[in-house]
Tab-separated table of N, CA and C in Angstrom:
chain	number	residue	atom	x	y	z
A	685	UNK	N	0.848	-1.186	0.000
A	685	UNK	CA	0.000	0.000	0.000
A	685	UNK	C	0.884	1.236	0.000
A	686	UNK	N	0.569	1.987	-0.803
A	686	UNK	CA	0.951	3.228	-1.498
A	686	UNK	C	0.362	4.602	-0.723
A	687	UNK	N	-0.191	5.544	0.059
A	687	UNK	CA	-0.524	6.553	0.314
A	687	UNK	C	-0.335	7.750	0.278
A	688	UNK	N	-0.341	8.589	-0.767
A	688	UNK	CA	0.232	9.974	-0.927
A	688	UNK	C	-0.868	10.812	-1.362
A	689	UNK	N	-1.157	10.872	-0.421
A	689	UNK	CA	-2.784	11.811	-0.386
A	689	UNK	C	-2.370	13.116	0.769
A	690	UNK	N	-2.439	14.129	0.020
A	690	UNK	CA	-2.122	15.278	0.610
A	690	UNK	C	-0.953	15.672	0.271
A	691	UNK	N	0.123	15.259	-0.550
A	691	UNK	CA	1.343	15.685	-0.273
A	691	UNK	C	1.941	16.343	-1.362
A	692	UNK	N	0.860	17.487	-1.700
A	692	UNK	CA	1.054	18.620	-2.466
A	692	UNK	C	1.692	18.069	-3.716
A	693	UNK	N	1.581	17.072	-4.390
A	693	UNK	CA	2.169	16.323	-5.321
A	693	UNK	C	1.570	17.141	-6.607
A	694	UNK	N	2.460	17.582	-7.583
A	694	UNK	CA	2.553	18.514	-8.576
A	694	UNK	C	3.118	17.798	-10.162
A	695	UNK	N	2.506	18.418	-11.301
A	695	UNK	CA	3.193	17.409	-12.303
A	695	UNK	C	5.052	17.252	-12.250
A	696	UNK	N	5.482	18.417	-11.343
A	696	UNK	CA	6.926	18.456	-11.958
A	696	UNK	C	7.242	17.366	-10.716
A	697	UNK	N	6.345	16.445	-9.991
A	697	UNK	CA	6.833	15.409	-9.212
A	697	UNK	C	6.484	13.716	-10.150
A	698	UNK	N	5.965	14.076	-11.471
A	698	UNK	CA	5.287	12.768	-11.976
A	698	UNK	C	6.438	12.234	-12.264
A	699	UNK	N	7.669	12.892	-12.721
A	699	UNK	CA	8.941	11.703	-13.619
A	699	UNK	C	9.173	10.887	-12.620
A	700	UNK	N	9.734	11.768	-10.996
A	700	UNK	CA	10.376	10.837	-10.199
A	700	UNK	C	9.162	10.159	-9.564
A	701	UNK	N	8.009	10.005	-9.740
A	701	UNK	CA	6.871	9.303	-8.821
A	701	UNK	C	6.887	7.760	-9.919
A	702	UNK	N	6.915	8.235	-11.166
A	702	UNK	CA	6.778	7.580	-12.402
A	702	UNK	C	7.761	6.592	-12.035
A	703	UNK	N	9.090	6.689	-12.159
A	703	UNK	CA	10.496	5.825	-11.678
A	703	UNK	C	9.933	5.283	-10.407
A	704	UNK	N	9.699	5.645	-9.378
A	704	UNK	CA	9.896	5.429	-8.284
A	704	UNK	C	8.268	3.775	-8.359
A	705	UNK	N	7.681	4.211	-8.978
A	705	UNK	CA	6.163	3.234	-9.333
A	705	UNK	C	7.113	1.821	-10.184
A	706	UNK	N	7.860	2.386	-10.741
A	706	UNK	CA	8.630	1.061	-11.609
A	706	UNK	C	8.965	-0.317	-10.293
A	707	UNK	N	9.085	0.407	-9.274
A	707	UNK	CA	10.315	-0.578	-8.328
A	707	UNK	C	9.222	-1.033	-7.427
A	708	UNK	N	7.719	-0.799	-7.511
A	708	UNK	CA	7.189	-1.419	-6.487
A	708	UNK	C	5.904	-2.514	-7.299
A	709	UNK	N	6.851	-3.130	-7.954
A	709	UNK	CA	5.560	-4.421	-9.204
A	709	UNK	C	4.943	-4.991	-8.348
A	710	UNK	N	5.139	-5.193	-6.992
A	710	UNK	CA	3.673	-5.831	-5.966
A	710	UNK	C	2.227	-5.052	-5.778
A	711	UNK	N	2.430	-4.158	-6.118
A	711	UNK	CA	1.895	-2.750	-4.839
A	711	UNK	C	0.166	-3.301	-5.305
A	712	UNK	N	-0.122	-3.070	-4.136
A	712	UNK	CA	-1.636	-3.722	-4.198
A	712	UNK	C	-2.662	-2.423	-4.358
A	713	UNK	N	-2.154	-1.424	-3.297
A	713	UNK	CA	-2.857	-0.163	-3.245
A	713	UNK	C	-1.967	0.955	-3.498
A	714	UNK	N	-2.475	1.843	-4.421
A	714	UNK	CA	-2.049	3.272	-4.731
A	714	UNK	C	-3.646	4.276	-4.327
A	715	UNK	N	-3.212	5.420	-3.788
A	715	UNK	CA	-3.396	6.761	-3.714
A	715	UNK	C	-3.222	7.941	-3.789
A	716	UNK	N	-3.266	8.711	-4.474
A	716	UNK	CA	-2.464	9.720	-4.602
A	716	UNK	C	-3.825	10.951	-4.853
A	717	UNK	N	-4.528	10.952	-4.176
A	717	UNK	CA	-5.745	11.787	-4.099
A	717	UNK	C	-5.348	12.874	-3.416
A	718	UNK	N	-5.960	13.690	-3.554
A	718	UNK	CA	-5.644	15.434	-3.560
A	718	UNK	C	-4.278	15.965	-3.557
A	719	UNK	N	-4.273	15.512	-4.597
A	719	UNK	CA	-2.955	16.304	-4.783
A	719	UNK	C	-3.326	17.293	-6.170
A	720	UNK	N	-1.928	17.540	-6.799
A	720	UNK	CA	-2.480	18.625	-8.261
A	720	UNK	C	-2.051	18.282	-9.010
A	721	UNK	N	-2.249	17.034	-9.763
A	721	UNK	CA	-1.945	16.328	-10.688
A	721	UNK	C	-2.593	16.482	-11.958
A	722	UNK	N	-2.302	16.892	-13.156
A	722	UNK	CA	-2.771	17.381	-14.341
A	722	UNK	C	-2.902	15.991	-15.222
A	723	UNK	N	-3.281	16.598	-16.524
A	723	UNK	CA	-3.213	15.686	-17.378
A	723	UNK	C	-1.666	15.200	-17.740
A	724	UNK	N	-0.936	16.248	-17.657
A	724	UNK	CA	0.432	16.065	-17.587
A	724	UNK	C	0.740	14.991	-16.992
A	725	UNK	N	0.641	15.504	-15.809
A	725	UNK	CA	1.272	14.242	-14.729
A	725	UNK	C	0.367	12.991	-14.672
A	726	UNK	N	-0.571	12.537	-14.891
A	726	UNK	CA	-1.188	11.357	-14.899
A	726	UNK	C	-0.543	10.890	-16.326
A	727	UNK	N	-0.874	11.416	-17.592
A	727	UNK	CA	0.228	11.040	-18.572
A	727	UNK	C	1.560	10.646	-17.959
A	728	UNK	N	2.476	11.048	-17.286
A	728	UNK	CA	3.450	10.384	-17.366
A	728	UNK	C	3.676	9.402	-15.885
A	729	UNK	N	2.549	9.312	-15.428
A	729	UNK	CA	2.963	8.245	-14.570
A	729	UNK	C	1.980	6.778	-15.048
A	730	UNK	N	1.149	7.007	-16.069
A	730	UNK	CA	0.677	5.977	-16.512
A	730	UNK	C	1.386	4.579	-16.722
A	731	UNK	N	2.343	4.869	-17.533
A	731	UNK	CA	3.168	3.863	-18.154
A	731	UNK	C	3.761	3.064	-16.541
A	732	UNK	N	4.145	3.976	-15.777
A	732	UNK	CA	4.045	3.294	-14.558
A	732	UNK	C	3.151	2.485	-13.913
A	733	UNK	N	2.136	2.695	-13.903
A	733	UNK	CA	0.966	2.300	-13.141
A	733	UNK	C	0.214	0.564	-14.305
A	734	UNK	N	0.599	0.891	-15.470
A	734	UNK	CA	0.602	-0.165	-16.058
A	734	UNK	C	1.379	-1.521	-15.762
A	735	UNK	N	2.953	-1.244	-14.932
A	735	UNK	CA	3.730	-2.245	-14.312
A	735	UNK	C	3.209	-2.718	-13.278
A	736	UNK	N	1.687	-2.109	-12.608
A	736	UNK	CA	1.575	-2.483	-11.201
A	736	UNK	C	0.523	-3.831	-11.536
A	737	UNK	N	0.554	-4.509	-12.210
A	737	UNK	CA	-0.098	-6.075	-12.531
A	737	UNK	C	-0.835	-6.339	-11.537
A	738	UNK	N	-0.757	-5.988	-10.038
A	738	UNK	CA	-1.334	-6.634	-8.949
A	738	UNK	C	-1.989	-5.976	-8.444
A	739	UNK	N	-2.095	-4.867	-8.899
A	739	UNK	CA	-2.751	-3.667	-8.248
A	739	UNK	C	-4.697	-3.679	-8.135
A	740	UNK	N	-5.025	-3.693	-7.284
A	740	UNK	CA	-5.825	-3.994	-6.780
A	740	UNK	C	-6.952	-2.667	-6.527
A	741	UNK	N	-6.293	-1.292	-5.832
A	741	UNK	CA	-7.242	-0.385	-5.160
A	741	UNK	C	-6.146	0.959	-6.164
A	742	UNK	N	-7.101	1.484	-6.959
A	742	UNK	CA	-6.546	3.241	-7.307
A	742	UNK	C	-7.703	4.609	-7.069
A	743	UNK	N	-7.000	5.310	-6.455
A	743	UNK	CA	-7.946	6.633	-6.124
A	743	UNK	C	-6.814	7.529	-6.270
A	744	UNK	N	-7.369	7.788	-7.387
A	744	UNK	CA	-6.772	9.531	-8.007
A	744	UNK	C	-7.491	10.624	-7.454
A	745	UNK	N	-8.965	10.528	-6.974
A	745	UNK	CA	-9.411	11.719	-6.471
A	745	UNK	C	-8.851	12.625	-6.235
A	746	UNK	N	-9.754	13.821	-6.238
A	746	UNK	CA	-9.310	15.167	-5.949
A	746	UNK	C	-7.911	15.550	-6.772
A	747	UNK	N	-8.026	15.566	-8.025
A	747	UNK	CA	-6.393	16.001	-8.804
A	747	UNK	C	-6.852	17.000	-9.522
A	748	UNK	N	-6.501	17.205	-11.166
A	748	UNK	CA	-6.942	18.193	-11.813
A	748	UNK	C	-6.898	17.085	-13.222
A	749	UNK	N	-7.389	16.105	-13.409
A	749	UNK	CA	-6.990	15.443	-14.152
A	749	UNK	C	-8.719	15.599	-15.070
A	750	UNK	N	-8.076	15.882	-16.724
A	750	UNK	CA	-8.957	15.953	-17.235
A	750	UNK	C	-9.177	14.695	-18.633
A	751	UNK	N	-9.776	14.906	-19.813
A	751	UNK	CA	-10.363	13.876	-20.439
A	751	UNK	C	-8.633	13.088	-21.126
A	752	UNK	N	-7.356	14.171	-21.270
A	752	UNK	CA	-6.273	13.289	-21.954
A	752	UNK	C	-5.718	12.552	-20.559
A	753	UNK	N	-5.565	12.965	-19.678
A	753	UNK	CA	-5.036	12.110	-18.483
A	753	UNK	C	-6.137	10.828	-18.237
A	754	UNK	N	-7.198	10.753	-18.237
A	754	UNK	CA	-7.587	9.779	-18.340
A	754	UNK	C	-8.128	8.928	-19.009
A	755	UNK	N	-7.465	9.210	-20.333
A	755	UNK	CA	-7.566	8.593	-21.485
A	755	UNK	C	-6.099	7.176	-21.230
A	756	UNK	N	-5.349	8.293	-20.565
A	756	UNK	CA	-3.451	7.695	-20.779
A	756	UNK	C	-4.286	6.168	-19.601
A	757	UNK	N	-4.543	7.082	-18.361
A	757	UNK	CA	-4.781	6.260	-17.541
A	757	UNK	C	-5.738	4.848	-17.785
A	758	UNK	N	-6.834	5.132	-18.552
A	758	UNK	CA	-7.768	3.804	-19.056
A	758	UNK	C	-6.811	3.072	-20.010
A	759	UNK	N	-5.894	3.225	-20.781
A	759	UNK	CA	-4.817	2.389	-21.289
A	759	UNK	C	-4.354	1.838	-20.350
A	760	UNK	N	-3.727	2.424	-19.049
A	760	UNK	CA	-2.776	1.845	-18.552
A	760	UNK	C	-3.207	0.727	-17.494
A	761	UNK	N	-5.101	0.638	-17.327
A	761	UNK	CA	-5.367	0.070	-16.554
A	761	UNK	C	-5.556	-1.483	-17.391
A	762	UNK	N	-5.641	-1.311	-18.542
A	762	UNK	CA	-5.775	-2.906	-19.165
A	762	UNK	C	-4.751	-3.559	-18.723
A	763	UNK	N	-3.997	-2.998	-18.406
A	763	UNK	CA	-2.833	-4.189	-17.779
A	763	UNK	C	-2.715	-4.420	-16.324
A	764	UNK	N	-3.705	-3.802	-15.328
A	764	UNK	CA	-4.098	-3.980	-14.454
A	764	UNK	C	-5.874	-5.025	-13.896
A	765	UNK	N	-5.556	-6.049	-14.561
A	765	UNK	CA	-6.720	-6.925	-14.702
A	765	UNK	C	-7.279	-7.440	-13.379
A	766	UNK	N	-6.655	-7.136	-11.913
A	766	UNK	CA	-6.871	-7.543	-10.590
A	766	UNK	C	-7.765	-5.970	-9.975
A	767	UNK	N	-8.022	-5.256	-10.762
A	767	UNK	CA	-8.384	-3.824	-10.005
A	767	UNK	C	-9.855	-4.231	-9.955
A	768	UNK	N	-9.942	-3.859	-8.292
A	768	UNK	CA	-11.256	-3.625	-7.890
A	768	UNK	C	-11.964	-2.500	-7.530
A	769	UNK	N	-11.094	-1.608	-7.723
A	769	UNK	CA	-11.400	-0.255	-6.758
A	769	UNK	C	-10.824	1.108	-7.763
A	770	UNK	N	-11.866	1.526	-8.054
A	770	UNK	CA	-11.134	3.385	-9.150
A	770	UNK	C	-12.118	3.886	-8.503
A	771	UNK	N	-11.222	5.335	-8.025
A	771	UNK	CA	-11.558	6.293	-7.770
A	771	UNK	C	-11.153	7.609	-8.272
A	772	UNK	N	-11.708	8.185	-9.325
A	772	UNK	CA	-11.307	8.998	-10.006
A	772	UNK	C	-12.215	10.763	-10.187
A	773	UNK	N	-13.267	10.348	-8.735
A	773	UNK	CA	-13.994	11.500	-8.349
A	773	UNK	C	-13.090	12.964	-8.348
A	774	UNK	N	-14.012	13.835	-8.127
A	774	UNK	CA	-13.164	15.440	-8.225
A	774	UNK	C	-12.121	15.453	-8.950
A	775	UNK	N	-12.410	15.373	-10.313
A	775	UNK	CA	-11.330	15.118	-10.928
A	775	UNK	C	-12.235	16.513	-12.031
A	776	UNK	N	-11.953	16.688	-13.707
A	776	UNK	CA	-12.681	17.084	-14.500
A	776	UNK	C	-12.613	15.891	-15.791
A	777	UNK	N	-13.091	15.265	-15.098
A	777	UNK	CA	-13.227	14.473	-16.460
A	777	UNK	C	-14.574	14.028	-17.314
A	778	UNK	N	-14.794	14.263	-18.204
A	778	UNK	CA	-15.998	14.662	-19.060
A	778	UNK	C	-16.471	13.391	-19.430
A	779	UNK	N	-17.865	13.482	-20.447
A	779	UNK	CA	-18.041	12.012	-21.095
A	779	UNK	C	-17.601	11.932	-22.676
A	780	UNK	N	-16.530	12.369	-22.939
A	780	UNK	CA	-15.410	11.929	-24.196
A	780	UNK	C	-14.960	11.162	-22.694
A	781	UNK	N	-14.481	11.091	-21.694
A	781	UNK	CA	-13.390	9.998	-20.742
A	781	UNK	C	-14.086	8.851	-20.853
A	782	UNK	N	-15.621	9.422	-20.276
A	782	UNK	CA	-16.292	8.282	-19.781
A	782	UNK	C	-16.568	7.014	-20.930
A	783	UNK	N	-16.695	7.147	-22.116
A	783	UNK	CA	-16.948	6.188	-22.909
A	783	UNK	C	-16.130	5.284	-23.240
A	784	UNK	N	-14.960	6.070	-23.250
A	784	UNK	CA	-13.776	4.949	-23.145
A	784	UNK	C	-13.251	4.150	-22.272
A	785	UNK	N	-13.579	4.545	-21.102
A	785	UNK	CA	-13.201	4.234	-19.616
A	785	UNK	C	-14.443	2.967	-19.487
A	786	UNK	N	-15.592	3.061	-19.935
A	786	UNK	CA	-16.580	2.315	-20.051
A	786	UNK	C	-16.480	0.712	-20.846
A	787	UNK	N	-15.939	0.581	-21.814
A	787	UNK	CA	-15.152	-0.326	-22.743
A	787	UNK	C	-14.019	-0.874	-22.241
A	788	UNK	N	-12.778	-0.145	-21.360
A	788	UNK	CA	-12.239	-0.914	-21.015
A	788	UNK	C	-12.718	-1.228	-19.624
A	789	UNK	N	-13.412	-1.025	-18.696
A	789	UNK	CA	-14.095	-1.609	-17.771
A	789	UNK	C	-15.274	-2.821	-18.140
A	790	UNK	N	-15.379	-3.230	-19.204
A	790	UNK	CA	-16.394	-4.294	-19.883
A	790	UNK	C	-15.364	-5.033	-19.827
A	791	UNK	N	-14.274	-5.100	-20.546
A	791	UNK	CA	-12.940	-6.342	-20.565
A	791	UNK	C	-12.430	-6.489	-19.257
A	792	UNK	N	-12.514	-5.651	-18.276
A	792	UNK	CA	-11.969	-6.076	-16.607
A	792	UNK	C	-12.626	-7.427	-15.912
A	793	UNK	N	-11.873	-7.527	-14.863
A	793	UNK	CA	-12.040	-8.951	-14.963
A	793	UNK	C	-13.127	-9.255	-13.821
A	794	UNK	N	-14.068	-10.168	-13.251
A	794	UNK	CA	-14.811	-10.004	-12.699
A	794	UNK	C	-14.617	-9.590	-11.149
A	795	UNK	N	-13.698	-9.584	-10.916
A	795	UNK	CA	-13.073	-8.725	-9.533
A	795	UNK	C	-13.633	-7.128	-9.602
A	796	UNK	N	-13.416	-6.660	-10.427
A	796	UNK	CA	-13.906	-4.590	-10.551
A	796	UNK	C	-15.532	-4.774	-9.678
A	797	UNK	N	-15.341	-4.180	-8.431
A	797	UNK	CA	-16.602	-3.747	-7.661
A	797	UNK	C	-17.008	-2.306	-7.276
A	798	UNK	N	-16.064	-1.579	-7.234
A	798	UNK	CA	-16.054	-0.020	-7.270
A	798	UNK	C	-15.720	0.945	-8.082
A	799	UNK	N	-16.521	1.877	-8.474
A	799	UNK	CA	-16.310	2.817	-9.109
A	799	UNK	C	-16.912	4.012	-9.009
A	800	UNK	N	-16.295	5.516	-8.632
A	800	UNK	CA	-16.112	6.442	-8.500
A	800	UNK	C	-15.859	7.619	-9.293
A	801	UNK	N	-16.687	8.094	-9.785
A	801	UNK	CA	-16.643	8.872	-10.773
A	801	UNK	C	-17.577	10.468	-10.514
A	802	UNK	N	-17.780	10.343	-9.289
A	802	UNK	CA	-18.428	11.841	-8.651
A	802	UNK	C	-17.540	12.918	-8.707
A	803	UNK	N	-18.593	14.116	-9.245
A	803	UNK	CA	-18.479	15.575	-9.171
A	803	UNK	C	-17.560	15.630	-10.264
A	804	UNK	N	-17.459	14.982	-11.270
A	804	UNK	CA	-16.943	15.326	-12.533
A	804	UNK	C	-18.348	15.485	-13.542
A	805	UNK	N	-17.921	16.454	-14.270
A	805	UNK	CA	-19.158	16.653	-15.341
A	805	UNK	C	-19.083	15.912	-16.431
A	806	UNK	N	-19.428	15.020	-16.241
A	806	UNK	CA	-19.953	13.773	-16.901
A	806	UNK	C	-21.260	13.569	-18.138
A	807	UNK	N	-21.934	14.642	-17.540
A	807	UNK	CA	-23.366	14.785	-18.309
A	807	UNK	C	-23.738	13.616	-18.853
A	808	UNK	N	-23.558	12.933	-20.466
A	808	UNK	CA	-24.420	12.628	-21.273
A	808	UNK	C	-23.309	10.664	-20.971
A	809	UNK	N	-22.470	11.035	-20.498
A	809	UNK	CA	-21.424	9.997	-20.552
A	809	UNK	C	-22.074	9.467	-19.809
A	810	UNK	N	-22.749	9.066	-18.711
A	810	UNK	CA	-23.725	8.402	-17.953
A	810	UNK	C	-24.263	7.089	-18.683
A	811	UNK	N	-25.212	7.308	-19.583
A	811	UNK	CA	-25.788	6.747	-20.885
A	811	UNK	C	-24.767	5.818	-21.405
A	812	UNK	N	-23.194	6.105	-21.277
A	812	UNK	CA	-22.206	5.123	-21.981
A	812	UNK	C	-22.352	4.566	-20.746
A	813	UNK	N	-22.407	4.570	-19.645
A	813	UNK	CA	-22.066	3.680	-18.649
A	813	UNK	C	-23.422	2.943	-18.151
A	814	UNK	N	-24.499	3.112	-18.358
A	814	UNK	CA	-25.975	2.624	-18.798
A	814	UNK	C	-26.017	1.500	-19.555
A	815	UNK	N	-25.500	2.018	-20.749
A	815	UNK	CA	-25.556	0.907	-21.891
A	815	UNK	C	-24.647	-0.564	-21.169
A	816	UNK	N	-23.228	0.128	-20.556
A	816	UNK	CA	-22.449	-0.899	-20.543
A	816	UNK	C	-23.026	-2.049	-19.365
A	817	UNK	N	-23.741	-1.100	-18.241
A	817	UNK	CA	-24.545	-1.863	-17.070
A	817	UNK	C	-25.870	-2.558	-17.690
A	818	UNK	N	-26.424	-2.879	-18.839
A	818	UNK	CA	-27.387	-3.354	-19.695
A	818	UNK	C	-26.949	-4.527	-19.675
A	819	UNK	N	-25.973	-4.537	-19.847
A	819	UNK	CA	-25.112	-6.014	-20.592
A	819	UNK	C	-24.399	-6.972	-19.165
A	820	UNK	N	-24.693	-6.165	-18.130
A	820	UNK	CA	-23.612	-6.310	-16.624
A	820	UNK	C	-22.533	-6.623	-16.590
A	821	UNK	N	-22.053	-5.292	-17.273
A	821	UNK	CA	-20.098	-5.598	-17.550
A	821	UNK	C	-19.973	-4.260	-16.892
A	822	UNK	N	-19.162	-4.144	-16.110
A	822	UNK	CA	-18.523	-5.909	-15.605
A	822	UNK	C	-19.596	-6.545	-14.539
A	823	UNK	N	-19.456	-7.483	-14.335
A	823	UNK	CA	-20.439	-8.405	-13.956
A	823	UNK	C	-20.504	-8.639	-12.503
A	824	UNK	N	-19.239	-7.684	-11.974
A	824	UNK	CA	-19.516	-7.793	-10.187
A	824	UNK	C	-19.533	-6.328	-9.755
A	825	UNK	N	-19.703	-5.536	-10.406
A	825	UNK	CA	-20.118	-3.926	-10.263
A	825	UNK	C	-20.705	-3.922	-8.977
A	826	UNK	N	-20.324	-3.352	-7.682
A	826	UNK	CA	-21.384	-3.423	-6.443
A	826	UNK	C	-22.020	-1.687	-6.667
A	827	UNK	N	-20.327	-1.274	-6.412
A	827	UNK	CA	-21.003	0.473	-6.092
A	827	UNK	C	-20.693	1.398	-7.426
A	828	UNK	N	-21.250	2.416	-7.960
A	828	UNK	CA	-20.858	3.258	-8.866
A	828	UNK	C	-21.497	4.648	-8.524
A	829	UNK	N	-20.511	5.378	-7.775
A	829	UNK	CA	-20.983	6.818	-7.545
A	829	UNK	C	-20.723	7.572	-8.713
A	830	UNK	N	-22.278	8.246	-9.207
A	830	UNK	CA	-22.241	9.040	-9.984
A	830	UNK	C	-22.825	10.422	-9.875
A	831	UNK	N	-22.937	11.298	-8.474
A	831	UNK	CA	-23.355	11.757	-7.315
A	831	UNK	C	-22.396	13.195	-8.461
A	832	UNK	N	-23.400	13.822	-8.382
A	832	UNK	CA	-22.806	15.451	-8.701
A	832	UNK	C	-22.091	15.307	-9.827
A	833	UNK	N	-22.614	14.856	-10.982
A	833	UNK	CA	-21.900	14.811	-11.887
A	833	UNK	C	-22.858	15.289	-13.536
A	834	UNK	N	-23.736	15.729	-12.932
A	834	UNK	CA	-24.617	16.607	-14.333
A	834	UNK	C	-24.976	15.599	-15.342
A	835	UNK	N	-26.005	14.383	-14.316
A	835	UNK	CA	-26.495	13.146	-15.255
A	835	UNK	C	-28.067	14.186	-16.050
A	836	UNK	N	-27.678	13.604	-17.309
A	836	UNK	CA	-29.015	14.166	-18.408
A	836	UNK	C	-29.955	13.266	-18.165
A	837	UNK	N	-30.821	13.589	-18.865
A	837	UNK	CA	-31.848	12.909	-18.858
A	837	UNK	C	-31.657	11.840	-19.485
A	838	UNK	N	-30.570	11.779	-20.648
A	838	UNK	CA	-30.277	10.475	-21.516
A	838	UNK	C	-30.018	9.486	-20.910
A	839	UNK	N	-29.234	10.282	-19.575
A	839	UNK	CA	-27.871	9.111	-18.811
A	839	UNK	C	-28.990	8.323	-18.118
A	840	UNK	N	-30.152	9.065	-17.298
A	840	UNK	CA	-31.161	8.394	-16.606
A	840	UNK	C	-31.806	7.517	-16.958
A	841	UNK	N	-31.965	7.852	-18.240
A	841	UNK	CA	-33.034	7.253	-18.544
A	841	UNK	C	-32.746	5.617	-18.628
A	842	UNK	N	-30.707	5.647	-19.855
A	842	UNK	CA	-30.173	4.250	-19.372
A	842	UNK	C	-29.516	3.686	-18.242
A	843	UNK	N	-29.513	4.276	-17.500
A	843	UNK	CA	-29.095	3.701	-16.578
A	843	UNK	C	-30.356	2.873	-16.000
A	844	UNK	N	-31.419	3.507	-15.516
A	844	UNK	CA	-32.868	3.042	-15.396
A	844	UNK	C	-33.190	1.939	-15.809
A	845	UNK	N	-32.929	1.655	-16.433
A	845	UNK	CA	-33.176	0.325	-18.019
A	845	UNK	C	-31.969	-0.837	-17.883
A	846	UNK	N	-31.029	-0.380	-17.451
A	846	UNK	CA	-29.590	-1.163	-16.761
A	846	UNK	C	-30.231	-1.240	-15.806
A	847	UNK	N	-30.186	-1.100	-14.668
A	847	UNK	CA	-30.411	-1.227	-13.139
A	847	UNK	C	-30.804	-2.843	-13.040
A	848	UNK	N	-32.251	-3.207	-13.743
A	848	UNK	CA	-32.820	-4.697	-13.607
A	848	UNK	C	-31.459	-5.874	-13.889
A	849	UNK	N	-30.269	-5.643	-15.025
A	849	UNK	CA	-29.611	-6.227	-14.914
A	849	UNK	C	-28.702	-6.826	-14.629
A	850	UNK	N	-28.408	-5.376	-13.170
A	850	UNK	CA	-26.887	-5.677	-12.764
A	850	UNK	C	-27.453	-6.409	-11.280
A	851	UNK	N	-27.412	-7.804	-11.220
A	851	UNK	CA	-27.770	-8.378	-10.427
A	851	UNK	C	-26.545	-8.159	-8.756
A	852	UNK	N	-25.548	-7.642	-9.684
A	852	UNK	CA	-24.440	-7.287	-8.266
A	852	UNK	C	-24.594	-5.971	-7.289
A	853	UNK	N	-25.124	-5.095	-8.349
A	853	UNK	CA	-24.986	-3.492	-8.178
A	853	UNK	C	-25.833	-3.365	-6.818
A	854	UNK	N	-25.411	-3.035	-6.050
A	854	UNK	CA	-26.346	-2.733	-4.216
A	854	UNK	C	-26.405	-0.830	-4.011
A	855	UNK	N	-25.897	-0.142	-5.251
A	855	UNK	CA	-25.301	1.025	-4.657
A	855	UNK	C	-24.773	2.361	-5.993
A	856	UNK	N	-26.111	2.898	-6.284
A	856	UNK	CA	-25.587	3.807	-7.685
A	856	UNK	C	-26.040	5.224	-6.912
């Protein structure tokens, strides 16, 4: 377990956080929530976070990370096939993120039970994550906060229509 939540962490800290992520290929849990991490810096610690194979729990919360940082980041999680836990709330990430982030959370493996995606403006991206809960991918989904995030009427409406099928989901 990883914890660096609070520690004023800035992009001009991503190279050496980036290196420093290379040397810990066990790490089960990372955090690095509120800090001020840009698209910049999530770009370059991705490629890192892709070595963490075992990684289990990520909460980026509270950064400044917008739709290219977590574009880098939904790449880098396909190689993280043990993750149960994203937290990527207070962030700005839009629904250009969400659709993609949605697709590769359908290929995750049936371990993914949390997901966190509050107080980003999300709007219409909801609806991508609707459609994907239609199908119950992933198929052990418990919680998905989507709490302050400017759901449309589109997003409601599928998600609504998902709900009957996610026989796991206890918690939207």
């Amino acid at each position: 377990t990883l914890r660096m939540q609070h520690c004023c962490l800035t992009d001009g800290h991503s190279a050496e956080l980036s290196d420093f992520l290379v040397h810990l290929p066990h790490l089960h849990s990372l955090s690095l929530a509120d800090n001020y991490l840009t698209d910049v810096g999530i770009k370059a610690i991705s490629p890192s976070i892709k070595t963490l194979a075992g990684l289990q729990h990520l909460d980026l919360s509270g950064n400044a990370m917008g739709d290219e940082g977590c574009a880098a980041l939904t790449d880098a999680l396909g190689a993280c096939e043990g993750l149960a836990y994203l937290d990527i709330s207070r962030n700005n990430v839009t629904s250009l993120s969400i659709r993609h982030l949605t697709l590769r959370l359908a290929r995750h493996s049936n371990r993914f039970t949390h997901l966190s995606l509050a107080h980003n403006p999300i709007g219409d991206g909801a609806a991508a994550l609707g459609s994907l809960l239609m199908y119950n991918k992933p198929a052990s989904l418990q919680v998905c906060d989507l709490s302050h995030c400017g759901v449309t009427d589109l997003g409601v409406k599928e998600l609504s229509a998902a709900i009957p099928q996610c026989g796991s989901l206890i918690s939207l």
